[in-house]
Every structure is written in C-alpha cells, then in structure tokens.
mmCIF file of C-alpha atoms in Angstrom:
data_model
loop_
_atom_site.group_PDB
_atom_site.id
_atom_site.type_symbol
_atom_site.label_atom_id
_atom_site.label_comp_id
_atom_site.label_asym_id
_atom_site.label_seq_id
_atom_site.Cartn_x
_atom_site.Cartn_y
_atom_site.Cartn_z
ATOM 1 C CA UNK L 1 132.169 56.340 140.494
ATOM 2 C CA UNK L 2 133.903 56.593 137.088
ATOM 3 C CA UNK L 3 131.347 54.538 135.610
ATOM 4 C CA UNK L 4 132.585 55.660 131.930
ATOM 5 C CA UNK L 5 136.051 54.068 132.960
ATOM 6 C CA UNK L 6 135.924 50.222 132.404
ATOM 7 C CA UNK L 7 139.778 49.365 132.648
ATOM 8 C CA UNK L 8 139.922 48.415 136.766
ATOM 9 C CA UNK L 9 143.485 49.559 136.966
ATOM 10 C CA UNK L 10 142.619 52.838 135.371
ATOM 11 C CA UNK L 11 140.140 53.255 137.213
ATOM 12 C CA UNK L 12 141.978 52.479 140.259
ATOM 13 C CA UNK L 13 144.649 55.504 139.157
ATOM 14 C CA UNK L 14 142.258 58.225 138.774
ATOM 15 C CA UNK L 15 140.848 57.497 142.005
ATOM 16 C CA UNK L 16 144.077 58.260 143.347
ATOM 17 C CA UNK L 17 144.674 60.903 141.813
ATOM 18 C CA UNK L 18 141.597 62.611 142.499
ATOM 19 C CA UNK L 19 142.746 61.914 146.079
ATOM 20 C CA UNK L 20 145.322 64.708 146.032
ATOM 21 C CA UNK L 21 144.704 67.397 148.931
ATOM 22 C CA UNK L 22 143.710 70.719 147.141
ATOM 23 C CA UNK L 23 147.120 72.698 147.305
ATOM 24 C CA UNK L 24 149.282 69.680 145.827
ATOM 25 C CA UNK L 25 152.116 71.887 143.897
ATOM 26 C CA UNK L 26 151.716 68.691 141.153
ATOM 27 C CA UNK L 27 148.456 69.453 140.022
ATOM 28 C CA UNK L 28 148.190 71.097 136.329
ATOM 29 C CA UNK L 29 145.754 73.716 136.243
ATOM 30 C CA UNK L 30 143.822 75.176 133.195
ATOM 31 C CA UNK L 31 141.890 78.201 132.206
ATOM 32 C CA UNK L 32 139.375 78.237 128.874
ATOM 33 C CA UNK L 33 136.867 80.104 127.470
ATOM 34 C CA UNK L 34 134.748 78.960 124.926
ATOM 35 C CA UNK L 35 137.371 76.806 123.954
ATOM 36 C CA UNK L 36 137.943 73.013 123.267
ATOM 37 C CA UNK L 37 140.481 71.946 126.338
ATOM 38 C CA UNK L 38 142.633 69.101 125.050
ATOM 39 C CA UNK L 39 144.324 66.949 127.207
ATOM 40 C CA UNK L 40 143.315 64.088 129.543
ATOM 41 C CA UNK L 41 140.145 65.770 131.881
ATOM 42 C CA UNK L 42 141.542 63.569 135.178
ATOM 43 C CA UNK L 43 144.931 65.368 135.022
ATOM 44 C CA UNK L 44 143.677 68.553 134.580
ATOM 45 C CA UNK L 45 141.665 71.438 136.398
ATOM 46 C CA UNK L 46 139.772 73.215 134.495
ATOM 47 C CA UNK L 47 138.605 77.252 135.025
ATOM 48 C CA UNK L 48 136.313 78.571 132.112
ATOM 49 C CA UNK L 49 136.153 81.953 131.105
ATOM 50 C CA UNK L 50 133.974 83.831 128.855
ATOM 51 C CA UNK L 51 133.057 87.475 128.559
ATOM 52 C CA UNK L 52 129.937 88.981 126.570
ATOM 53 C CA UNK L 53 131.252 90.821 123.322
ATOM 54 C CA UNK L 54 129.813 94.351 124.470
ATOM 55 C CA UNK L 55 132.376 94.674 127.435
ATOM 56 C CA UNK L 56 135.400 93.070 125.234
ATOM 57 C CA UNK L 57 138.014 95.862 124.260
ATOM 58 C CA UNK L 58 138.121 97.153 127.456
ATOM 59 C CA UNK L 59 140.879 95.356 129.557
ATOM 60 C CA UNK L 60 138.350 93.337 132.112
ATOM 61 C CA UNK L 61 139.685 90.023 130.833
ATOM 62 C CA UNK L 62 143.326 90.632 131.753
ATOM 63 C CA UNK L 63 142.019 91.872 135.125
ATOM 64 C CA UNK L 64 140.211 88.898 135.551
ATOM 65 C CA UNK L 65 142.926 86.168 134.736
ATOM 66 C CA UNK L 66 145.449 88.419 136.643
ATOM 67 C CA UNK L 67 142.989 88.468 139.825
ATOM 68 C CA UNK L 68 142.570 84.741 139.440
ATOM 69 C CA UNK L 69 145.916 83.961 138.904
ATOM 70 C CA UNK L 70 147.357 86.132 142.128
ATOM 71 C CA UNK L 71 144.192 86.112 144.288
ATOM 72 C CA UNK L 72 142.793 82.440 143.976
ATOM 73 C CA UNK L 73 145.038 80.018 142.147
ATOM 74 C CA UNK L 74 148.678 80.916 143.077
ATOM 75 C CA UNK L 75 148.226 81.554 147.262
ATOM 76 C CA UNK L 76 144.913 79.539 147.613
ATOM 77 C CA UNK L 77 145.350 76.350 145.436
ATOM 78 C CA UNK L 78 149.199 76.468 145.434
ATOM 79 C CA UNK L 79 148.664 76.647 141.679
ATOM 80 C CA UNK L 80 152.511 75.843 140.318
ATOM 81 C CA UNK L 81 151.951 74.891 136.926
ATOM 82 C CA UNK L 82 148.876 76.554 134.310
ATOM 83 C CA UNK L 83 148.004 75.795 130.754
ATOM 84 C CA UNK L 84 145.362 77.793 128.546
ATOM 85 C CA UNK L 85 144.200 76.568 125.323
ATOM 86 C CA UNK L 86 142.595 79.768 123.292
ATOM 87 C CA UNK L 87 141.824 78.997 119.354
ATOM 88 C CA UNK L 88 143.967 80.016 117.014
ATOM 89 C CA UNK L 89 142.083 82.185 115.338
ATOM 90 C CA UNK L 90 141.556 84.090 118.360
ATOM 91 C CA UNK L 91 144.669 86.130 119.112
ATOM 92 C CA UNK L 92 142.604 88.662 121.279
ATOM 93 C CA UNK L 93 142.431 85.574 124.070
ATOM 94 C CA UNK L 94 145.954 84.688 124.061
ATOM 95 C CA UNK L 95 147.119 88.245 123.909
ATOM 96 C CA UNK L 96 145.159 88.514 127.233
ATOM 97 C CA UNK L 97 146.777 85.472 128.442
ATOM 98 C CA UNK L 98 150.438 86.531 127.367
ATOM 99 C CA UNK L 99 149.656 89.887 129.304
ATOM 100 C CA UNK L 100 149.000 88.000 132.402
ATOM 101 C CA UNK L 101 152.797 86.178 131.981
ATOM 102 C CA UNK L 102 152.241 82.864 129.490
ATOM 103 C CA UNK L 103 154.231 81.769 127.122
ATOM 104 C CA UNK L 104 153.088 80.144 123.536
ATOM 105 C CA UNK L 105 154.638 76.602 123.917
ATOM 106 C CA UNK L 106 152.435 74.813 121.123
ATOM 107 C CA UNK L 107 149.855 74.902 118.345
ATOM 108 C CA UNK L 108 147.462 71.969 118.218
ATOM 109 C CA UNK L 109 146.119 71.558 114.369
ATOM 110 C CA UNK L 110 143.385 69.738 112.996
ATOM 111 C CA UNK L 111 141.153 68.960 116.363
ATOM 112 C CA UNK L 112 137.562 68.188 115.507
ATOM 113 C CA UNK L 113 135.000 69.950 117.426
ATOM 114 C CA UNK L 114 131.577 70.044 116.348
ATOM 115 C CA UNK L 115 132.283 68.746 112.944
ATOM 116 C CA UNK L 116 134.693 71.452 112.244
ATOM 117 C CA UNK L 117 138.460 71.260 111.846
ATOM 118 C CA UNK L 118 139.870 73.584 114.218
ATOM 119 C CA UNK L 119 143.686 74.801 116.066
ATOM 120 C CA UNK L 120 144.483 75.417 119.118
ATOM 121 C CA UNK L 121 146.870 77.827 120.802
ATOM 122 C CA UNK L 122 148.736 76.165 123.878
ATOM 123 C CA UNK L 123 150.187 78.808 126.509
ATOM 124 C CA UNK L 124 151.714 77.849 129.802
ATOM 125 C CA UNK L 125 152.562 79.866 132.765
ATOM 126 C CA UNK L 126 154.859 77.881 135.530
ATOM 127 C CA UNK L 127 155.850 79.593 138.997
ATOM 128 C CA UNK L 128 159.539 80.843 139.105
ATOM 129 C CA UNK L 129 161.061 79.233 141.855
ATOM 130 C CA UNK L 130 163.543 81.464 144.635
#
C-alpha cells in the first residue's frame, strides 16, 4: 500500500485520509475530461469526462455534469465542495461547467504535460448552505 510514498509519516496521513466514510462533507471532489488535474491526487476525487466530437454542440455535456452533480454527487456522496480543471484553450468545457453553476476562481499557466506548455482553467462549485 502506497508503495510510491517513502516518507512513513506521509504515508501514515494518506492512509487516514483514505479512511474517510464515503459521504464525508470534507472531501474535495473533481470532474475532468481530457484534461491534466492539478492538485495533490490523495486529496482529491476525481470524475473524468469526455464526449466524442460528433455529438458535441448539442447540449449532452451540460446534461451530463448537471445529472451527475444532482443525481450522484450532491445526495449520494454528500458532495459539498467540486473543482474542474478544463484547458484554457477550451472555453466550450468551462462554458458547460459555468452552465451547471461554477465559478472561474483561477488560471494555472505554464503546466507541462506531454512536453507541451499548457493553462489551465480552475472552476469551483461549493453547496450553499440554509
């Protein structure tokens, strides 16, 4: 277990961690799609998304966050707290994301992926409290 973590205390921190009941309201969620997802991987859960380009254009992709969002993460995972990474370049993802009720917090420049220099679009979507 965690054989790629050689720090014992570290280790000994994402064990616990990864000890949280599903539904803990403290757990950060994330959606991607063909994206680089920054962050640390241990604090993070990670939903990828991807849809072939001859059904793009047509409003399944909103649907599909949406129904994730309302039908899976919010009343079955007590989802609280969601962050989606989309490339910069690709305003068609996060204008599907903003539909669905994120907000553009961030831009990440200059990651590396694959040898090319790349930015990333940070949106977040938190659950409005009574």
């Amino acid at each position: 277990m965690y054989k790629d973590v050689l720090d014992k205390t570290e280790r000994r921190v994402q064990f616990e961690e990864n000890r949280r009941p599903t539904g803990d309201s403290s757990i950060r969620w994330g959606i991607a799609g063909a994206l680089f997802l920054a962050g640390q991987a241990r604090k993070l859960t990670q939903y990828e998304v991807a849809l072939a380009s001859s059904h793009q254009g047509r409003g399944i992709m909103t649907t599909v966050i949406g129904q994730l969002l309302h039908s899976w993460l919010i009343p079955r995972m007590n989802a609280r707290f969601i962050v989606v990474f989309t490339w910069v370049k690709n305003q068609r993802s996060a204008r599907v994301i903003e539909k669905n009720g994120f907000t553009k917090v961030a831009v990440i420049e200059g990651r590396v992926v694959r040898g090319k220099e790349r930015s990333l679009t940070v949106l977040e979507w938190r659950m409005k409290e009574d």
